[in-house]
């Protein structure tokens, strides 16, 4: 680790004639030379015709490597953020960025920079805090890829991380402050600095105070003086600026807020960065006071940039200390890192604003703040493994999907009344995954809407009015589809004369077990009666709708031949078949892209929802041209404003792209098999598990009193969900009897996540 010897080094004092000679010989620059006051270097503004330049003669001890680092940093910024108003490097006649001026037998490094015009911002800063905060953030970002050994190794008296090197000078502050200052530095070294070392660090400007910022006619026109470049926590730059802006003031909440707010809006700060801010401002103020006194003790005057006198720094420091808690709370608030409101308050607001029946998961509801991949981060500070959400299909907040949507929203988001590239591309991409007979793609906004439109088309096409759905099905919320969703109703309350339920092909609990000969055909034959009923009452069969994962019915393993048998019967009755792929689609079932493909059927409609946009609302109906045309012949037109919008289609295309790139169909298969194996393994130890079934990453675990009686354990199932939540794993439940654990994670789930689920369930079932 570098050790800083905190001493004030004298400025070079090269005679003007030598400087003029060097400028001419090395750079070909001539003109009027004006000396400028500076802390360490000997600086000259040279008025040279149309072009003004700044010549910096550095102290010999500063080293050529450091001078070179400064020029490289400026070139780096010119490359990464050309719009930033920082000086450009003027090269010597020989092409170098740094030259040597020999004086008194030592070589002084010399730099020549373009002169940036403008007055120093100084006390005019308050009107420009927001711009200053933004520029500082941009400067930090511009420098983040830059490194140079001379900067990593440099000794710098202003380096806050080495503030303890100033401890031996505390007596210069006078008796009253000496002990306080020493205690502050000791506390900083022992308590604060270890935290600062964990913050994001990089090369930063190191001295971006208002006297190193220039003001032009249109606002801030320059950031100058890159002589204090240092490798330090990123937040150090903002702390310096704030410290120098609050200097001499006694009320500073707004100063902190404006500079920090603008910085954070441009470049998001982490909570730990923000927590470091006030402690850093305090240390900077103390360092300013000490260095002023050290300079004065060394017989050197004050520079403009250091500001007034040390007593002002100390008075300001006192005021900051007095307001420390308030300031920290304000900084956290401004950056959105403030304390979260109490759960009870959030719940109260929710009940008042969104209806008195909260419909929340788990007895202890979760307040979610952020998602990432398979994780959901709640306001209790925990990350929960999401083994339930099939909307975030390729993972929460997937950057490829998020970027695709954001990018599209900035370019164009309109509707399918225009020719739009994204809608055509998405329609083609979906069609490519399906049977060629499904040749027409219609865009809407949700699974419910897709099913609703399919229902209208089926009626128009067949002329029939009756429908078939699965026992305890769920297909959506619209009036028409609610009738096809018996799971929306309490037992015995569902009754719609034009709809009949099909007997669920439940080989665990139903009339036929898996070993029944021709079990699939036997269950399919049970469709005959409801079809006949619909025909006898004059409704006929317009369509049968089916989720081939049988998710709401308890994630059933439909026996081979079942779905095919039903489809044949529906077609035989002149009806159409809807494969509702909201649950089973997009590779969730592992073996195929679409659930119906596992069952070897070609539907008349495929309806798509939830996972399609990974959270961006998308609904799709894919059918045959003749079916759409029949509806349009009746209604004259069909159009859903948001359906097929450019941003929605960009999201849909991104999901397909991510699936392909990340091999997620295969992942659903292999991770699903791993999860299934782990869960089946638990059956040996936990008699409460009656059945484990499903495919890919759609798995049901049925809980029973014992395997013989199969008494469904509804209350225990709810308790398992709560206990799993406490274990940090989110799962759901489903099925007519409410006793099937539903495991349906994003398809980016990996075997290690599956292991976590299995181990948590093992512990939970052991505790029941
Ligand atoms: N169909 C099925 C099989 C579903 O599971 C759902 C939603 N859970 C829907 C349709 C309705 O989709 P949405 O909520 O997007 O309207």
XYZ file of C-alpha atoms in Angstrom, residues 115-558:
444
model
C -7.202 27.147 -23.317
C -10.880 26.823 -22.474
C -12.607 30.169 -22.332
C -15.033 31.200 -19.634
C -14.928 32.552 -16.111
C -14.496 30.247 -13.171
C -17.863 29.119 -11.872
C -16.904 29.795 -8.255
C -19.640 31.459 -6.252
C -22.012 31.429 -9.249
C -22.341 27.676 -8.742
C -25.820 27.565 -7.112
C -27.554 28.498 -10.359
C -25.739 25.637 -12.082
C -25.813 22.828 -9.502
C -27.953 20.571 -11.665
C -25.739 20.957 -14.712
C -22.665 20.503 -12.562
C -24.031 17.286 -11.028
C -24.853 15.940 -14.476
C -21.415 16.809 -15.870
C -19.650 15.223 -12.911
C -21.584 12.021 -13.484
C -20.689 12.140 -17.177
C -17.061 12.776 -16.361
C -16.992 9.788 -14.005
C -18.531 7.639 -16.695
C -16.110 8.934 -19.324
C -13.147 7.974 -17.164
C -14.340 4.588 -16.029
C -12.329 2.539 -18.491
C -9.132 4.485 -17.884
C -6.162 3.309 -15.845
C -2.512 4.286 -15.579
C 0.121 2.948 -13.187
C 1.372 6.440 -12.342
C -2.069 7.345 -11.030
C -2.449 4.144 -9.060
C 0.900 4.739 -7.410
C 0.823 8.468 -6.933
C 1.142 10.273 -3.642
C -1.407 13.023 -3.403
C -1.936 15.164 -0.377
C -5.619 15.630 -1.335
C -6.248 11.883 -1.599
C -9.031 11.380 0.909
C -8.222 7.710 1.265
C -4.911 8.803 2.779
C -6.364 11.501 4.995
C -4.728 9.957 8.059
C -1.356 11.141 6.692
C -2.453 14.631 7.744
C -2.930 13.613 11.374
C 0.491 14.878 12.477
C -0.477 18.354 11.326
C -3.645 18.692 13.384
C -1.914 20.959 15.893
C -1.903 23.627 13.197
C -5.652 24.006 13.726
C -5.170 25.226 17.285
C -5.845 23.545 20.596
C -9.629 23.510 20.397
C -9.717 21.693 17.086
C -6.606 19.524 17.387
C -8.175 16.755 19.471
C -11.420 16.802 17.527
C -9.589 16.637 14.211
C -7.372 13.786 15.393
C -10.419 11.879 16.645
C -12.191 12.473 13.317
C -9.223 11.163 11.350
C -8.897 8.152 13.656
C -12.578 7.370 13.242
C -12.267 7.803 9.505
C -9.303 5.436 9.328
C -10.833 2.760 11.542
C -14.517 2.939 10.637
C -15.168 4.808 7.412
C -12.243 3.950 5.182
C -12.799 0.160 5.266
C -16.286 0.814 3.833
C -14.970 3.239 1.242
C -12.549 0.572 0.017
C -15.518 -1.584 -0.956
C -17.106 1.102 -3.115
C -16.788 1.329 -6.874
C -13.398 2.904 -7.460
C -11.734 4.189 -10.613
C -9.631 7.061 -11.858
C -11.531 10.256 -11.111
C -10.870 13.966 -11.594
C -10.151 14.360 -7.890
C -10.618 18.110 -7.653
C -13.815 19.063 -9.473
C -14.714 22.044 -7.330
C -16.423 25.183 -8.651
C -13.091 26.959 -9.190
C -12.066 24.228 -11.623
C -15.277 24.639 -13.582
C -15.791 27.336 -16.195
C -18.919 29.260 -17.004
C -19.651 30.430 -20.534
C -22.589 32.356 -21.960
C -24.654 29.141 -22.219
C -23.875 27.574 -18.861
C -20.934 25.440 -17.815
C -18.327 25.548 -20.556
C -15.360 23.706 -19.106
C -13.957 21.355 -16.527
C -10.262 21.989 -16.045
C -7.223 21.039 -13.973
C -6.670 17.328 -14.314
C -3.604 17.521 -12.097
C -5.238 15.702 -9.192
C -6.348 12.577 -11.051
C -6.514 9.850 -8.472
C -7.753 6.292 -8.188
C -10.491 6.562 -5.579
C -14.128 5.761 -4.890
C -16.213 7.241 -7.709
C -18.344 9.183 -5.244
C -15.237 11.074 -4.101
C -15.611 13.575 -6.966
C -19.156 14.461 -5.964
C -18.127 14.684 -2.299
C -15.384 17.161 -3.211
C -17.744 19.293 -5.227
C -20.396 19.285 -2.528
C -17.836 20.076 0.187
C -16.561 23.033 -1.764
C -20.088 24.226 -2.592
C -21.279 24.108 1.013
C -18.105 25.846 2.174
C -19.090 28.960 4.090
C -22.830 28.202 4.071
C -24.867 27.172 7.089
C -27.813 25.521 5.343
C -27.044 22.903 2.740
C -29.794 20.359 2.351
C -30.688 21.810 -1.038
C -27.068 21.906 -2.184
C -26.630 18.213 -1.380
C -29.993 17.437 -2.935
C -29.511 19.271 -6.203
C -25.978 18.114 -6.959
C -26.662 14.568 -5.840
C -30.046 14.375 -7.539
C -28.645 15.476 -10.883
C -25.666 13.131 -10.555
C -27.879 10.174 -9.646
C -30.290 10.860 -12.489
C -27.392 10.711 -14.931
C -25.499 7.821 -13.383
C -27.277 5.775 -10.748
C -25.470 5.589 -7.435
C -25.589 2.581 -5.162
C -26.895 2.929 -1.633
C -23.388 2.466 -0.220
C -22.059 5.270 -2.436
C -24.743 7.549 -1.072
C -24.081 6.550 2.529
C -20.423 7.500 2.049
C -21.219 10.998 0.867
C -21.632 12.938 4.120
C -18.618 11.289 5.822
C -16.524 12.172 2.761
C -17.732 15.761 2.725
C -16.730 16.069 6.379
C -13.255 14.718 5.715
C -12.798 16.963 2.700
C -13.692 20.022 4.782
C -11.239 18.958 7.474
C -8.547 18.304 4.867
C -9.137 21.730 3.311
C -8.606 23.390 6.691
C -5.469 21.366 7.390
C -3.906 21.867 3.966
C -4.574 25.614 4.076
C -2.761 25.763 7.422
C 0.050 23.567 6.139
C 0.539 25.835 3.151
C 0.508 28.863 5.329
C 3.030 27.248 7.714
C 5.229 26.497 4.695
C 5.100 30.190 3.774
C 2.856 29.681 0.764
C -0.183 31.775 0.141
C -3.670 30.539 -0.419
C -4.842 29.844 -3.897
C -8.211 30.917 -5.130
C -9.266 27.334 -5.504
C -8.696 26.443 -1.893
C -11.073 29.136 -0.914
C -11.204 31.392 2.069
C -9.562 30.494 5.314
C -9.310 27.387 7.370
C -11.711 28.714 9.980
C -14.498 28.865 7.385
C -13.878 25.226 6.545
C -14.065 24.316 10.226
C -17.219 26.312 10.846
C -18.848 24.633 7.868
C -17.610 21.277 9.116
C -19.241 21.954 12.477
C -22.531 22.733 10.771
C -22.348 19.583 8.602
C -21.677 17.461 11.700
C -24.694 19.032 13.414
C -26.912 18.127 10.450
C -25.279 14.817 9.574
C -28.262 12.546 10.172
C -30.673 14.825 8.412
C -28.311 15.190 5.453
C -27.776 11.443 5.119
C -31.523 10.825 5.256
C -32.003 13.490 2.587
C -29.334 11.950 0.344
C -30.952 8.516 0.679
C -34.338 10.015 -0.079
C -33.131 11.936 -3.140
C -31.621 8.780 -4.631
C -34.548 6.537 -3.792
C -32.477 4.561 -1.285
C -34.401 5.917 1.676
C -36.107 3.755 4.251
C -39.064 1.870 2.854
C -42.502 2.649 4.228
C -43.810 0.111 6.737
C -45.613 -2.885 5.236
C -48.782 -1.994 7.150
C -48.842 1.438 5.493
C -48.295 0.001 2.041
C -51.080 -2.517 2.650
C -53.401 0.217 3.848
C -52.779 2.294 0.750
C -53.280 -0.736 -1.452
C -56.612 -1.596 0.171
C -57.798 1.958 -0.132
C -56.689 2.461 -3.708
C -57.204 -0.967 -5.242
C -60.157 -2.531 -3.494
C -60.737 -4.092 -0.141
C -60.048 -7.670 -1.151
C -56.303 -7.707 -1.535
C -55.749 -10.988 -3.468
C -52.132 -11.255 -2.417
C -49.920 -14.309 -2.303
C -48.982 -15.729 1.108
C -50.240 -14.968 4.633
C -47.331 -12.559 5.030
C -47.514 -10.646 1.732
C -44.346 -9.644 -0.059
C -43.548 -6.135 -1.231
C -41.421 -6.628 -4.329
C -38.916 -4.042 -5.425
C -36.808 -5.621 -8.130
C -36.420 -8.739 -10.212
C -33.396 -10.279 -11.862
C -33.285 -13.651 -13.607
C -34.890 -16.204 -11.287
C -34.761 -13.843 -8.311
C -37.250 -11.398 -6.869
C -35.949 -8.877 -4.367
C -38.397 -7.803 -1.681
C -38.318 -4.815 0.640
C -37.382 -7.091 3.535
C -33.918 -7.184 1.951
C -34.202 -10.814 0.872
C -33.881 -12.329 -2.572
C -36.611 -14.887 -3.239
C -36.168 -17.713 -5.707
C -39.066 -17.413 -8.122
C -40.362 -20.915 -8.816
C -43.779 -19.653 -9.850
C -43.780 -16.834 -12.374
C -44.312 -17.856 -15.968
C -44.594 -14.279 -17.237
C -40.908 -13.528 -16.668
C -40.329 -16.498 -18.951
C -36.686 -15.820 -19.831
C -35.972 -14.288 -16.417
C -37.005 -11.120 -14.623
C -35.740 -7.891 -16.150
C -33.937 -9.697 -18.957
C -31.648 -7.020 -20.407
C -32.101 -8.111 -24.023
C -35.886 -7.843 -23.787
C -35.805 -4.644 -21.737
C -33.369 -3.022 -24.164
C -35.371 -4.125 -27.197
C -38.534 -2.551 -25.790
C -36.794 0.629 -24.624
C -35.046 1.044 -27.954
C -38.261 0.505 -29.894
C -40.200 2.958 -27.710
C -37.654 5.600 -28.604
C -38.058 4.982 -32.323
C -41.642 4.055 -33.128
C -44.598 2.458 -31.378
C -47.672 2.511 -33.524
C -50.277 0.034 -34.707
C -51.073 -2.495 -37.381
C -53.083 -0.023 -39.456
C -49.673 0.817 -40.869
C -47.142 -1.524 -42.350
C -44.667 -2.085 -39.546
C -41.555 -4.246 -39.759
C -41.741 -5.603 -36.215
C -45.292 -6.928 -36.468
C -44.592 -8.700 -39.743
C -41.334 -10.167 -38.440
C -42.972 -11.361 -35.214
C -45.924 -12.893 -37.068
C -43.522 -14.727 -39.369
C -41.385 -15.894 -36.462
C -44.392 -17.331 -34.612
C -45.779 -19.021 -37.724
C -42.429 -20.691 -38.324
C -42.866 -22.627 -35.069
C -46.331 -23.958 -35.919
C -48.089 -26.251 -38.379
C -48.264 -24.561 -41.800
C -52.073 -24.689 -41.717
C -51.925 -22.029 -38.986
C -51.133 -19.291 -41.451
C -52.696 -16.131 -39.984
C -51.547 -14.174 -36.965
C -53.775 -11.706 -35.097
C -52.340 -9.522 -32.382
C -54.140 -8.465 -29.207
C -52.973 -7.683 -25.657
C -53.618 -10.551 -23.281
C -54.439 -14.203 -23.035
C -58.029 -13.378 -22.122
C -58.438 -11.178 -25.158
C -56.873 -13.795 -27.431
C -59.343 -16.418 -26.186
C -62.212 -13.966 -26.423
C -61.432 -13.184 -30.044
C -60.993 -16.894 -30.809
C -64.435 -17.463 -29.291
C -65.981 -14.822 -31.571
C -64.263 -16.307 -34.602
C -65.319 -19.838 -33.722
C -68.945 -18.769 -33.438
C -68.767 -16.869 -36.712
C -67.088 -19.768 -38.491
C -69.227 -22.637 -37.181
C -72.501 -20.866 -36.599
C -72.648 -22.747 -33.297
C -73.026 -21.183 -29.847
C -71.900 -23.901 -27.434
C -68.443 -24.436 -25.898
C -66.447 -27.096 -24.069
C -63.799 -26.409 -21.481
C -61.868 -28.553 -19.032
C -63.028 -29.293 -15.535
C -61.739 -26.410 -13.344
C -60.228 -24.612 -16.341
C -58.991 -21.034 -16.393
C -58.864 -19.077 -19.624
C -59.295 -15.426 -18.669
C -61.351 -12.521 -17.402
C -63.623 -11.237 -20.159
C -67.342 -11.923 -19.878
C -67.237 -14.558 -22.619
C -64.120 -16.255 -21.273
C -65.161 -16.092 -17.645
C -67.906 -18.507 -18.644
C -65.185 -20.873 -19.855
C -63.239 -20.579 -16.579
C -64.978 -22.681 -13.920
C -61.982 -22.168 -11.624
C -63.183 -18.549 -11.227
C -66.159 -19.821 -9.239
C -66.672 -21.420 -5.841
C -67.731 -25.054 -5.918
C -71.227 -25.439 -7.335
C -71.583 -21.792 -8.402
C -70.372 -22.094 -11.974
C -73.227 -22.528 -14.367
C -73.441 -21.414 -17.974
C -76.031 -23.179 -20.125
C -73.983 -22.870 -23.310
C -70.840 -24.381 -21.755
C -70.024 -27.917 -20.616
C -66.972 -29.080 -18.696
C -64.930 -32.019 -19.911
C -63.929 -34.626 -17.346
C -60.309 -33.995 -16.416
C -58.003 -36.799 -17.561
C -56.751 -37.253 -13.998
C -55.033 -40.633 -13.851
C -54.144 -40.094 -10.149
C -57.631 -39.416 -8.805
C -60.020 -39.978 -11.708
C -62.136 -42.973 -12.624
C -59.366 -44.493 -14.743
C -55.801 -44.925 -13.488
C -52.728 -44.790 -15.710
C -52.748 -48.584 -15.930
C -56.287 -48.730 -17.324
C -56.074 -50.194 -20.833
C -56.579 -47.454 -23.429
C -56.813 -44.857 -20.671
C -56.416 -41.891 -23.047
C -59.215 -43.064 -25.319
C -61.372 -43.873 -22.293
C -61.132 -40.315 -20.933
C -61.609 -38.877 -24.423
C -64.787 -40.897 -24.810
C -66.163 -39.035 -21.804
C -66.409 -35.974 -24.100
C -69.227 -37.660 -26.010
C -71.862 -36.899 -23.402
C -71.305 -33.130 -23.044
C -71.017 -32.790 -26.831
C -74.332 -34.571 -27.221
C -75.889 -32.353 -24.558
C -74.816 -29.189 -26.402
C -76.116 -30.565 -29.661
C -79.384 -31.685 -28.117
C -80.064 -28.262 -26.636
C -79.421 -26.658 -30.023
C -76.172 -24.832 -29.142
C -73.883 -27.180 -31.000
C -70.139 -26.978 -30.445
C -68.431 -23.797 -31.617
C -65.184 -24.740 -29.921
C -63.428 -26.677 -27.230
C -60.676 -24.812 -25.432
C -57.873 -26.605 -23.663
C -54.669 -25.803 -21.822
C -52.599 -28.889 -22.511
C -50.561 -28.373 -19.321
C -53.873 -28.681 -17.402
C -52.398 -26.115 -15.057
C -55.475 -24.954 -13.146
C -56.853 -28.486 -13.057
C -53.797 -29.524 -11.050
C -51.068 -29.989 -13.714
C -52.291 -33.331 -14.991
C -50.372 -35.885 -17.001
C -52.930 -36.394 -19.759
